[in-house]
CSV table of C-alpha atoms and ligand atoms in Angstrom, one decimal:
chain,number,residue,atom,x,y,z
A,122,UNK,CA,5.8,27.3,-23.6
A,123,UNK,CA,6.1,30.7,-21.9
A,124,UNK,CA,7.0,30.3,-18.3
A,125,UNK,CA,8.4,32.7,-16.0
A,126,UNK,CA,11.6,31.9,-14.3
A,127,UNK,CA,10.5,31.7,-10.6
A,128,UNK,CA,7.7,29.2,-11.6
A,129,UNK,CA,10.1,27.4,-13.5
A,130,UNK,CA,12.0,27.3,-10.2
A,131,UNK,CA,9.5,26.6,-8.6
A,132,UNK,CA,8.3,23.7,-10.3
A,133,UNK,CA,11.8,22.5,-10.3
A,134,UNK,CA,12.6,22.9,-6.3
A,135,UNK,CA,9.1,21.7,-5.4
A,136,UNK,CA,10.0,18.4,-7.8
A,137,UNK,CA,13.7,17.8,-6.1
A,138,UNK,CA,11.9,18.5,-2.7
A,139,UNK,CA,9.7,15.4,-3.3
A,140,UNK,CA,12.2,13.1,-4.8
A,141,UNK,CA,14.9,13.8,-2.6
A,142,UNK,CA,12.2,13.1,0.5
A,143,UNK,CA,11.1,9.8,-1.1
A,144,UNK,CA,14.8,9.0,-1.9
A,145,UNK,CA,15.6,9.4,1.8
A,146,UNK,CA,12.5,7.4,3.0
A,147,UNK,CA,13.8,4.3,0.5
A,148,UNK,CA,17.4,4.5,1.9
A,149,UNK,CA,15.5,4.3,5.4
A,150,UNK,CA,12.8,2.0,5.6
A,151,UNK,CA,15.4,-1.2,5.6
A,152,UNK,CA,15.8,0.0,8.9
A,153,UNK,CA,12.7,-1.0,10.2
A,154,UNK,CA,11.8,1.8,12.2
A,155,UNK,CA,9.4,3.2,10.1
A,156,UNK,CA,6.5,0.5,10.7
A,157,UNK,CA,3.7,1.3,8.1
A,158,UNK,CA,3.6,0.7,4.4
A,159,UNK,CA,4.7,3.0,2.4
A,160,UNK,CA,3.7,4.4,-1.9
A,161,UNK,CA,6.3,5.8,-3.2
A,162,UNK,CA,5.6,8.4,-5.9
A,163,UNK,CA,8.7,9.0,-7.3
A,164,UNK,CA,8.4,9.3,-11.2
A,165,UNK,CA,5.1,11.1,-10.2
A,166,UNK,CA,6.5,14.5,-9.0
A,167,UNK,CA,5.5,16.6,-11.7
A,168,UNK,CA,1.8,16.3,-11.7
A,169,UNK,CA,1.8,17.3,-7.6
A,170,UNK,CA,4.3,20.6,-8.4
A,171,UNK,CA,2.4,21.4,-11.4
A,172,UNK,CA,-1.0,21.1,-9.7
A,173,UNK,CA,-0.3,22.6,-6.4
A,174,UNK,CA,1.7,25.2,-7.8
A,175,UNK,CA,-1.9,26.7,-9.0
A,176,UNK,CA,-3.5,26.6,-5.4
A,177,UNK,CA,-3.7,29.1,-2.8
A,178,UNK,CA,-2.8,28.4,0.9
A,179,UNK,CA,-6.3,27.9,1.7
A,180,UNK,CA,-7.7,25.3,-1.0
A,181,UNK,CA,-8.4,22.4,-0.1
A,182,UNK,CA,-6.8,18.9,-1.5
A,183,UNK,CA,-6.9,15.3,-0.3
A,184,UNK,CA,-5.5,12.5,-1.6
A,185,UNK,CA,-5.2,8.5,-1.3
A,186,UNK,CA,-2.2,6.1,-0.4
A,187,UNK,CA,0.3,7.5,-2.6
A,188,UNK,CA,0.4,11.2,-1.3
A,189,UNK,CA,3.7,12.3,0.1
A,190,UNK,CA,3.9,13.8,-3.1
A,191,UNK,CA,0.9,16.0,-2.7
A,192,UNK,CA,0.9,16.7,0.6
A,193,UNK,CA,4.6,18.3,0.4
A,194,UNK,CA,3.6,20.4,-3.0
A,195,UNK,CA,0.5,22.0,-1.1
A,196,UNK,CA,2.6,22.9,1.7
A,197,UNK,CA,2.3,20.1,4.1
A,198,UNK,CA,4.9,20.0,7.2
A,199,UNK,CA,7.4,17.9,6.6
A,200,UNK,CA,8.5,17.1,10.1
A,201,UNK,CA,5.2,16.0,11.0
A,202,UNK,CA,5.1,13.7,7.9
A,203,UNK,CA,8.2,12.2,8.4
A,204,UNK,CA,7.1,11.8,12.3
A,205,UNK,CA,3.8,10.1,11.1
A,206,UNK,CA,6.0,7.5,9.4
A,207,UNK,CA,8.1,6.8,12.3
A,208,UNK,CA,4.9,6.6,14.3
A,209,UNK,CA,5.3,9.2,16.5
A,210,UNK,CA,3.6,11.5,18.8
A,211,UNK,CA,4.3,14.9,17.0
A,212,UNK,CA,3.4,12.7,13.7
A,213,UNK,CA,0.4,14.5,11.6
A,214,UNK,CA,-1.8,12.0,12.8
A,215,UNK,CA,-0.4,11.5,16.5
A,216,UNK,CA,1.5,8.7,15.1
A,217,UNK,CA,-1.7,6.4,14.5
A,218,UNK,CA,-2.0,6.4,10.7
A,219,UNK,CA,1.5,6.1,8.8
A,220,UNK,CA,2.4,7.3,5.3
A,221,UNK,CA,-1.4,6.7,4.1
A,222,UNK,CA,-3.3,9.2,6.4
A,223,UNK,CA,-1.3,12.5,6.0
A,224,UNK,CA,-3.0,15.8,7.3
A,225,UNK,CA,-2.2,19.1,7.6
A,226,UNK,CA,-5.0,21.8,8.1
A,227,UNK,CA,-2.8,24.7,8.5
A,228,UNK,CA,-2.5,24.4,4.6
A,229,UNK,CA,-6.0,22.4,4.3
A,230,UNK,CA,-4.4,19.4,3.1
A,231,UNK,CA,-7.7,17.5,4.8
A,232,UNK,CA,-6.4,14.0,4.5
A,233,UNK,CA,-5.8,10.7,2.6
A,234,UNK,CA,-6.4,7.1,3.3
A,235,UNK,CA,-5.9,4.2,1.3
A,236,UNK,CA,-9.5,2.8,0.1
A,237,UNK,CA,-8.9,3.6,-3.6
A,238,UNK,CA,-11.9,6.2,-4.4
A,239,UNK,CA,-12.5,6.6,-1.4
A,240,UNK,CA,-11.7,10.3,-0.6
A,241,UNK,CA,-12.9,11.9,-3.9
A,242,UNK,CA,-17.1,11.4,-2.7
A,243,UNK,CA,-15.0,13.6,0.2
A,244,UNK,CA,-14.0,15.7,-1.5
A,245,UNK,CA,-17.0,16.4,-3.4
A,246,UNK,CA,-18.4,17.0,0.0
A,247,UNK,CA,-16.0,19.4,0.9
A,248,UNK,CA,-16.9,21.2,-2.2
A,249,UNK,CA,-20.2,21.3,-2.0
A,250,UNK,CA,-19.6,22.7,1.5
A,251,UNK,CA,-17.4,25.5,0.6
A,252,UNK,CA,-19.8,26.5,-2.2
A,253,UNK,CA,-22.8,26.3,0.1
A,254,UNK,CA,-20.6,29.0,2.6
A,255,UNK,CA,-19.7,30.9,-0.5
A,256,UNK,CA,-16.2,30.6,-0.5
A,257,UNK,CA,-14.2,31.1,-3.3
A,258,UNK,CA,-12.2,28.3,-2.6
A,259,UNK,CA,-11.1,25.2,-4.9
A,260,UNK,CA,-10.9,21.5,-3.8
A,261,UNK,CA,-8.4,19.3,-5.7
A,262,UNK,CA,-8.6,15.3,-5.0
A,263,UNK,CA,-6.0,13.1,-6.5
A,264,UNK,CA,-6.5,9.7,-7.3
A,265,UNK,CA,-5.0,6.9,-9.6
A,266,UNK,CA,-6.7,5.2,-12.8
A,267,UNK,CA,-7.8,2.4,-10.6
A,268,UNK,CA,-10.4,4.8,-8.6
A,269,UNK,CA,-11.9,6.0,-11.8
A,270,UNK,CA,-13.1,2.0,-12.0
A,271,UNK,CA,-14.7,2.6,-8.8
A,272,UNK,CA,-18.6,3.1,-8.7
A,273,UNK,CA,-18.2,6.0,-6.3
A,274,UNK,CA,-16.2,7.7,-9.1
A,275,UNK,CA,-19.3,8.1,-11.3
A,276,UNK,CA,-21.8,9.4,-8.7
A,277,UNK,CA,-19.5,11.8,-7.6
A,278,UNK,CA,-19.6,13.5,-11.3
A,279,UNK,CA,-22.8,13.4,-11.5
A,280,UNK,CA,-23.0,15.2,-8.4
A,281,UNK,CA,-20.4,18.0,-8.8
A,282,UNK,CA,-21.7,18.4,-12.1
A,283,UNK,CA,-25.4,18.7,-10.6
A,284,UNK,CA,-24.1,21.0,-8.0
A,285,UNK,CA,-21.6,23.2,-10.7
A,286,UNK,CA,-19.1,22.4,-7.7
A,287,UNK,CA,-15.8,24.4,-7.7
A,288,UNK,CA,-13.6,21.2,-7.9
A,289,UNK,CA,-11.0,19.8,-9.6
A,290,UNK,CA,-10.8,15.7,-10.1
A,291,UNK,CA,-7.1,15.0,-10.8
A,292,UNK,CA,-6.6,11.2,-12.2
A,293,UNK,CA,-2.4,10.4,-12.3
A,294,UNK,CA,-2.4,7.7,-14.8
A,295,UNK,CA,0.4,5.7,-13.9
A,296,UNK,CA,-1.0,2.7,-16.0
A,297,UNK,CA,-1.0,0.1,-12.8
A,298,UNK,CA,-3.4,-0.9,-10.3
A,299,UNK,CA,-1.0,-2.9,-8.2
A,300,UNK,CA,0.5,-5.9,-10.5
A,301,UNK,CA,-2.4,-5.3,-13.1
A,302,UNK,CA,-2.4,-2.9,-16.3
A,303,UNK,CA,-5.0,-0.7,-17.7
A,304,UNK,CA,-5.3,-3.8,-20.6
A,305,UNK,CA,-6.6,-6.4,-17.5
A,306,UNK,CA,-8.8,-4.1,-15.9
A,307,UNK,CA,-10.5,-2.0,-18.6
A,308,UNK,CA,-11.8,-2.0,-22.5
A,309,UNK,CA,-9.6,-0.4,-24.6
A,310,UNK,CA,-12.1,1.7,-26.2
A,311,UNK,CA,-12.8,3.0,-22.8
A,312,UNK,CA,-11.9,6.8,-22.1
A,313,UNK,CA,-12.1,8.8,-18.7
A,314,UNK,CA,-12.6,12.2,-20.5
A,315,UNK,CA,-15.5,11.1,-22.6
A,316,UNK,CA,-17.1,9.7,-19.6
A,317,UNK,CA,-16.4,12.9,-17.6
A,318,UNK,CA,-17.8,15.1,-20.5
A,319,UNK,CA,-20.7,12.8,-20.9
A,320,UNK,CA,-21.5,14.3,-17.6
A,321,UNK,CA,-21.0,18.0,-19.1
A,322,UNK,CA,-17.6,18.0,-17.1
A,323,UNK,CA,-14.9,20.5,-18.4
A,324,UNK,CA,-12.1,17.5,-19.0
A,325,UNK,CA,-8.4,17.2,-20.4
A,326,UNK,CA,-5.8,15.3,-20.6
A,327,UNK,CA,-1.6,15.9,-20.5
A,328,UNK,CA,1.7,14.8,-19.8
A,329,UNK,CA,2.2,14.4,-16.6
A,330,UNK,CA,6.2,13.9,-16.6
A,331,UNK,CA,5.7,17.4,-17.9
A,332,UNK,CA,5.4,19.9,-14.8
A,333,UNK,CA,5.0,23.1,-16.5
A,334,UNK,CA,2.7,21.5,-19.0
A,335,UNK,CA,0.8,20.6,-15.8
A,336,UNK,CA,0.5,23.7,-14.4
A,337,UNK,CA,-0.6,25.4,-17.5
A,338,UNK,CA,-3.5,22.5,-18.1
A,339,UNK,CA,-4.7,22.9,-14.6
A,340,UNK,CA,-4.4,27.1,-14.3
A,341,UNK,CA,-7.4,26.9,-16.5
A,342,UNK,CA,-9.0,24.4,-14.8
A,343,UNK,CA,-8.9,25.6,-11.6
A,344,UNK,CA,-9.7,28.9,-12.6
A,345,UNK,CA,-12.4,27.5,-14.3
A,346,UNK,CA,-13.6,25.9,-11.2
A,347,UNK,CA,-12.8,28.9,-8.7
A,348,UNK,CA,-15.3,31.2,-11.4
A,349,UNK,CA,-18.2,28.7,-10.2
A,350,UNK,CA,-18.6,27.2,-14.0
A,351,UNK,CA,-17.8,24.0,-12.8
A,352,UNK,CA,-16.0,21.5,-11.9
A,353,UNK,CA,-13.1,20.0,-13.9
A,354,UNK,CA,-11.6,16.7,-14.8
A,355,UNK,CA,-7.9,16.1,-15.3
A,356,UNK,CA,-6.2,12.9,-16.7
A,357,UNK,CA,-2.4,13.1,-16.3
A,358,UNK,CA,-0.1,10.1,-18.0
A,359,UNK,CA,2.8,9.1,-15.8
A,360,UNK,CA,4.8,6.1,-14.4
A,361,UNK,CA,5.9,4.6,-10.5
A,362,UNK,CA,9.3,4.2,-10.9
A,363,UNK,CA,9.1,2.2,-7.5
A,364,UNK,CA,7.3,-0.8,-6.5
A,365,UNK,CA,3.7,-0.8,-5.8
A,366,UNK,CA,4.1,-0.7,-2.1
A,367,UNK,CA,7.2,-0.3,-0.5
A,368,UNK,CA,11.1,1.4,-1.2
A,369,UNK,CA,12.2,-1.0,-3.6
A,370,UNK,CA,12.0,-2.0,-7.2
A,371,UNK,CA,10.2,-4.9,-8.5
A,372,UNK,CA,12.2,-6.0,-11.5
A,373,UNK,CA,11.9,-9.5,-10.5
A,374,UNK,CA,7.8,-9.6,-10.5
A,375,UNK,CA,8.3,-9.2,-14.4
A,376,UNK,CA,4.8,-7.6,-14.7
A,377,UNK,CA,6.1,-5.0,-16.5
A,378,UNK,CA,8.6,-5.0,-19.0
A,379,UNK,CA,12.2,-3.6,-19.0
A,380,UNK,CA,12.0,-1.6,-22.1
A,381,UNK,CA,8.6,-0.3,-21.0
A,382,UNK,CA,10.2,1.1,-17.6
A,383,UNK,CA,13.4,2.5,-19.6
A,384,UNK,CA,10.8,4.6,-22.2
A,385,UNK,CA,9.3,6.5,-18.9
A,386,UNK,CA,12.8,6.1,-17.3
A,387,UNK,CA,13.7,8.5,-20.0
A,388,UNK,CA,10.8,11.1,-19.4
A,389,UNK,CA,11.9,11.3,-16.0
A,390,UNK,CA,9.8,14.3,-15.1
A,391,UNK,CA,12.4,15.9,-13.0
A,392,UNK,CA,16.1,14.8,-14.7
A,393,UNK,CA,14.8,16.4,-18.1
A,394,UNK,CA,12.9,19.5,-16.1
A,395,UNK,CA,16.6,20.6,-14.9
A,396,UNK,CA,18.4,19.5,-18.3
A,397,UNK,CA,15.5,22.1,-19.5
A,398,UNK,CA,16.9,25.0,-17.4
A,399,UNK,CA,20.2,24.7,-17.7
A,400,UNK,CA,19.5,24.7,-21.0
A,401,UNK,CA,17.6,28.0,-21.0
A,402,UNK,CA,19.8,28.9,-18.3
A,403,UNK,CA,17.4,29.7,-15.6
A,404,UNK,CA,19.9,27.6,-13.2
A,405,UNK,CA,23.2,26.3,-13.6
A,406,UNK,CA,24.9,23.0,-11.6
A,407,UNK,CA,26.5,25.1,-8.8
A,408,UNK,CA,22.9,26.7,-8.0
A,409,UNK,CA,21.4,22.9,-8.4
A,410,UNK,CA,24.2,21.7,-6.1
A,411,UNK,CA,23.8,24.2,-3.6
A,412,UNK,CA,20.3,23.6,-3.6
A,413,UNK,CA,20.4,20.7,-3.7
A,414,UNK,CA,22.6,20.8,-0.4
A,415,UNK,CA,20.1,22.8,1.4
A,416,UNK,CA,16.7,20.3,0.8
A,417,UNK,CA,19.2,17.8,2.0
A,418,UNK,CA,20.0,19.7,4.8
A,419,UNK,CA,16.2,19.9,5.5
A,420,UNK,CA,15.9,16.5,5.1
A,421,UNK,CA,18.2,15.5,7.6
A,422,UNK,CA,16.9,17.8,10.5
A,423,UNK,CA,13.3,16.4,9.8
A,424,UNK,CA,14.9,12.6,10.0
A,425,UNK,CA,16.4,13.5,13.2
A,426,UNK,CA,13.1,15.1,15.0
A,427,UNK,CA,10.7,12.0,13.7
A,428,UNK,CA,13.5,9.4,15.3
A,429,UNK,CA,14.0,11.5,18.3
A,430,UNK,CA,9.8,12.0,19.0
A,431,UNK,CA,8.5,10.2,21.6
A,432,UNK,CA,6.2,7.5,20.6
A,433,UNK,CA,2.4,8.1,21.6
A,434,UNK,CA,1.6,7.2,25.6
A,435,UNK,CA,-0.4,3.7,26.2
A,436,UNK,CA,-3.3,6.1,27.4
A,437,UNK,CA,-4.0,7.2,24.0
A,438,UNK,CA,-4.4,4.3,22.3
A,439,UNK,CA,-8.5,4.5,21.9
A,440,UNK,CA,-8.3,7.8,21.6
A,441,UNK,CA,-9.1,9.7,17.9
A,442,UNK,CA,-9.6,6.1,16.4
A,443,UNK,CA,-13.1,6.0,15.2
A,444,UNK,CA,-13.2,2.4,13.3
B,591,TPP,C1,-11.6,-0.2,-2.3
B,591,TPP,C2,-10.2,-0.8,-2.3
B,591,TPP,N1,-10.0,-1.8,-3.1
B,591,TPP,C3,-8.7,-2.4,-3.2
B,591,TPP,C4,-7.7,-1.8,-2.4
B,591,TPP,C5,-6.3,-2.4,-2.5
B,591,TPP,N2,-5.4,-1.5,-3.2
B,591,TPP,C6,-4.6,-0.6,-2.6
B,591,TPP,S1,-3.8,0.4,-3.6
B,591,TPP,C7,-4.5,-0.4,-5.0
B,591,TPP,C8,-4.1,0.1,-6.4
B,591,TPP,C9,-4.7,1.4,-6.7
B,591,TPP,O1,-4.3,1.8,-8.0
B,591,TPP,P1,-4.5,3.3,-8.4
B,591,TPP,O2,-5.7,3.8,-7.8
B,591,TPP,O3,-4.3,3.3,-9.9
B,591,TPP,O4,-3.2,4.0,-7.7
B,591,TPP,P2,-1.7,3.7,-7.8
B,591,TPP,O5,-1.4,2.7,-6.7
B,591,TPP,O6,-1.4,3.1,-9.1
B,591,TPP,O7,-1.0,5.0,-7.5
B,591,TPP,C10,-5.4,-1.4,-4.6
B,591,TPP,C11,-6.2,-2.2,-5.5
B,591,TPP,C12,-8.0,-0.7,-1.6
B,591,TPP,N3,-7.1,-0.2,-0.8
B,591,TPP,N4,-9.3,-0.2,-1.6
């Protein structure tokens, strides 16, 4: 595949960015100062870089529980994240909604929440919105297999397909809705680009531990989407490395099975992205150590402004809540 060598770094940085984040928020959530729940994405980084890598500072994306990942790779401020987790005042959302209701309008990240399918009727409206105003303006909403299961998932087609919307539906495929497979939940004949199709949807499928395979699947779509012919559906495979909810592993629940983890252990999407350029010699290990050195460096200074945030005052406790 013919990529250039700043996307390629790109890709690369905006992957280690994520993992090293998530990494850092597993080392310290046993200290029990972050008080929410927490999705870790890790295994999943390629399918935010090579998504968001196609936007522009002003499309729109929102997401669901499992969106650090997507929030950082459209630009999101990581202080304010990591101070949303910690439950602070200068948190994204004042502290009040934790790692599942991220925000950041500077960069139009509009917001996730947790009720699976729940944003992408959103973010149809937010399309439909933008089109109405005649901007030229893509929305992206990422969700995982689960949603497409949702009713809400279906009408929302129909609608954006109605409408010739300029959004694009990203599914990450990670195989597991909680504890339960694809196998429990859904016939096998059963196929999310057929249905997307069947409502005259532009649709494809790719390998999400794959970021610059990604990024050339959804260029076209969103490109596709941004020309007004339509909206787009994209189905990327992938795995959690991490428990369902929370910064461990979860070995013990034996729901899935060991050799199945160690196949998508080995397509780690970012440990064979940087054996890829050092390979084709785009980096070598003292530039991935030094930058390496400077995310970390990032990292720490972000750790050190959530703990050291003031918590919200007792007056605003009613305030901005609206359920
Ligand atoms: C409407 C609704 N039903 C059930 C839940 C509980 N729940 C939270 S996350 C989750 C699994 C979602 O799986 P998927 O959408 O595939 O995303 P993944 O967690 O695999 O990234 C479920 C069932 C919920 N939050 N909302």
């Amino acid at each position: 595949m013919k990529i250039n060598k700043k996307l390629f770094l790109a890709l690369y940085y905006q992957m280690l960015r994520i993992r090293m984040v998530e990494e850092k928020i597993c080392q310290l959530y046993p200290e029990q100062e972050m008080r929410c729940p927490v999705h870790i994405c890790i295994g999943q980084e390629g399918i935010a870089a090579g998504v968001c890598a196609n936007l522009k500072q002003d499309d729109y994306v929102l997401s669901n529980h499992r969106s650090h990942g997507h929030f950082l790779a459209k630009g999101g401020n990581l202080k304010a994240m990591l101070a949303e987790l910690y439950g602070k005042a200068s948190g994204c959302s004042k502290g009040k909604g934790g790692s599942m209701h991220l925000v950041d309008l500077n960069v139009n990240f509009l917001g996730s929440t947790p009720i699976v399918a729940g944003m992408i009727p959103v973010a149809v409206g937010v399309a439909f919105g933008s089109a109405l105003k005649k901007e030229k303006k893509v929305t992206v909403v990422f969700f995982g297999d689960a949603a497409t299961e949702e009713g809400v998932f279906s009408e929302s087609l129909n609608f954006a397909a109605l409408k010739k919307l300029p959004i694009v539906f990203v599914c990450e495929n990670n195989r597991y809705s909680v504890y339960s497979p694809l196998s429990a939940r859904q016939p096998k004949e059963r196929d999310n680009l057929m249905i997307a199709k069947g409502y005259g949807i532009y649709a494809q499928r790719g390998d999400g531990n794959d970021a610059a395979s990604v990024y050339q699947i959804t260029k076209k779509a969103v490109r596709f989407a941004r020309n007004r012919k339509g909206p787009a559906f994209l189905q990327f495979d992938t795995y959690r490395y991490r428990e369902h909810c929370g910064h461990s592993f979860d070995h013990e629940l034996n729901y899935r099975s060991k050799r199945e983890f160690n196949y998508w252990l080995k397509k780690c999407p970012l440990g064979n992205f940087e054996k890829k350029l050092i390979k084709r010699g785009v980096v070598d290990k003292k530039e991935i150590f030094l930058i390496r050195a400077k995310v970390q460096q990032e990292i720490n200074m972000a750790v050190e402004f959530a703990k050291k945030s003031p918590f919200p005052e007792k007056k605003e406790v009613l305030t901005d809540i609206y359920a």
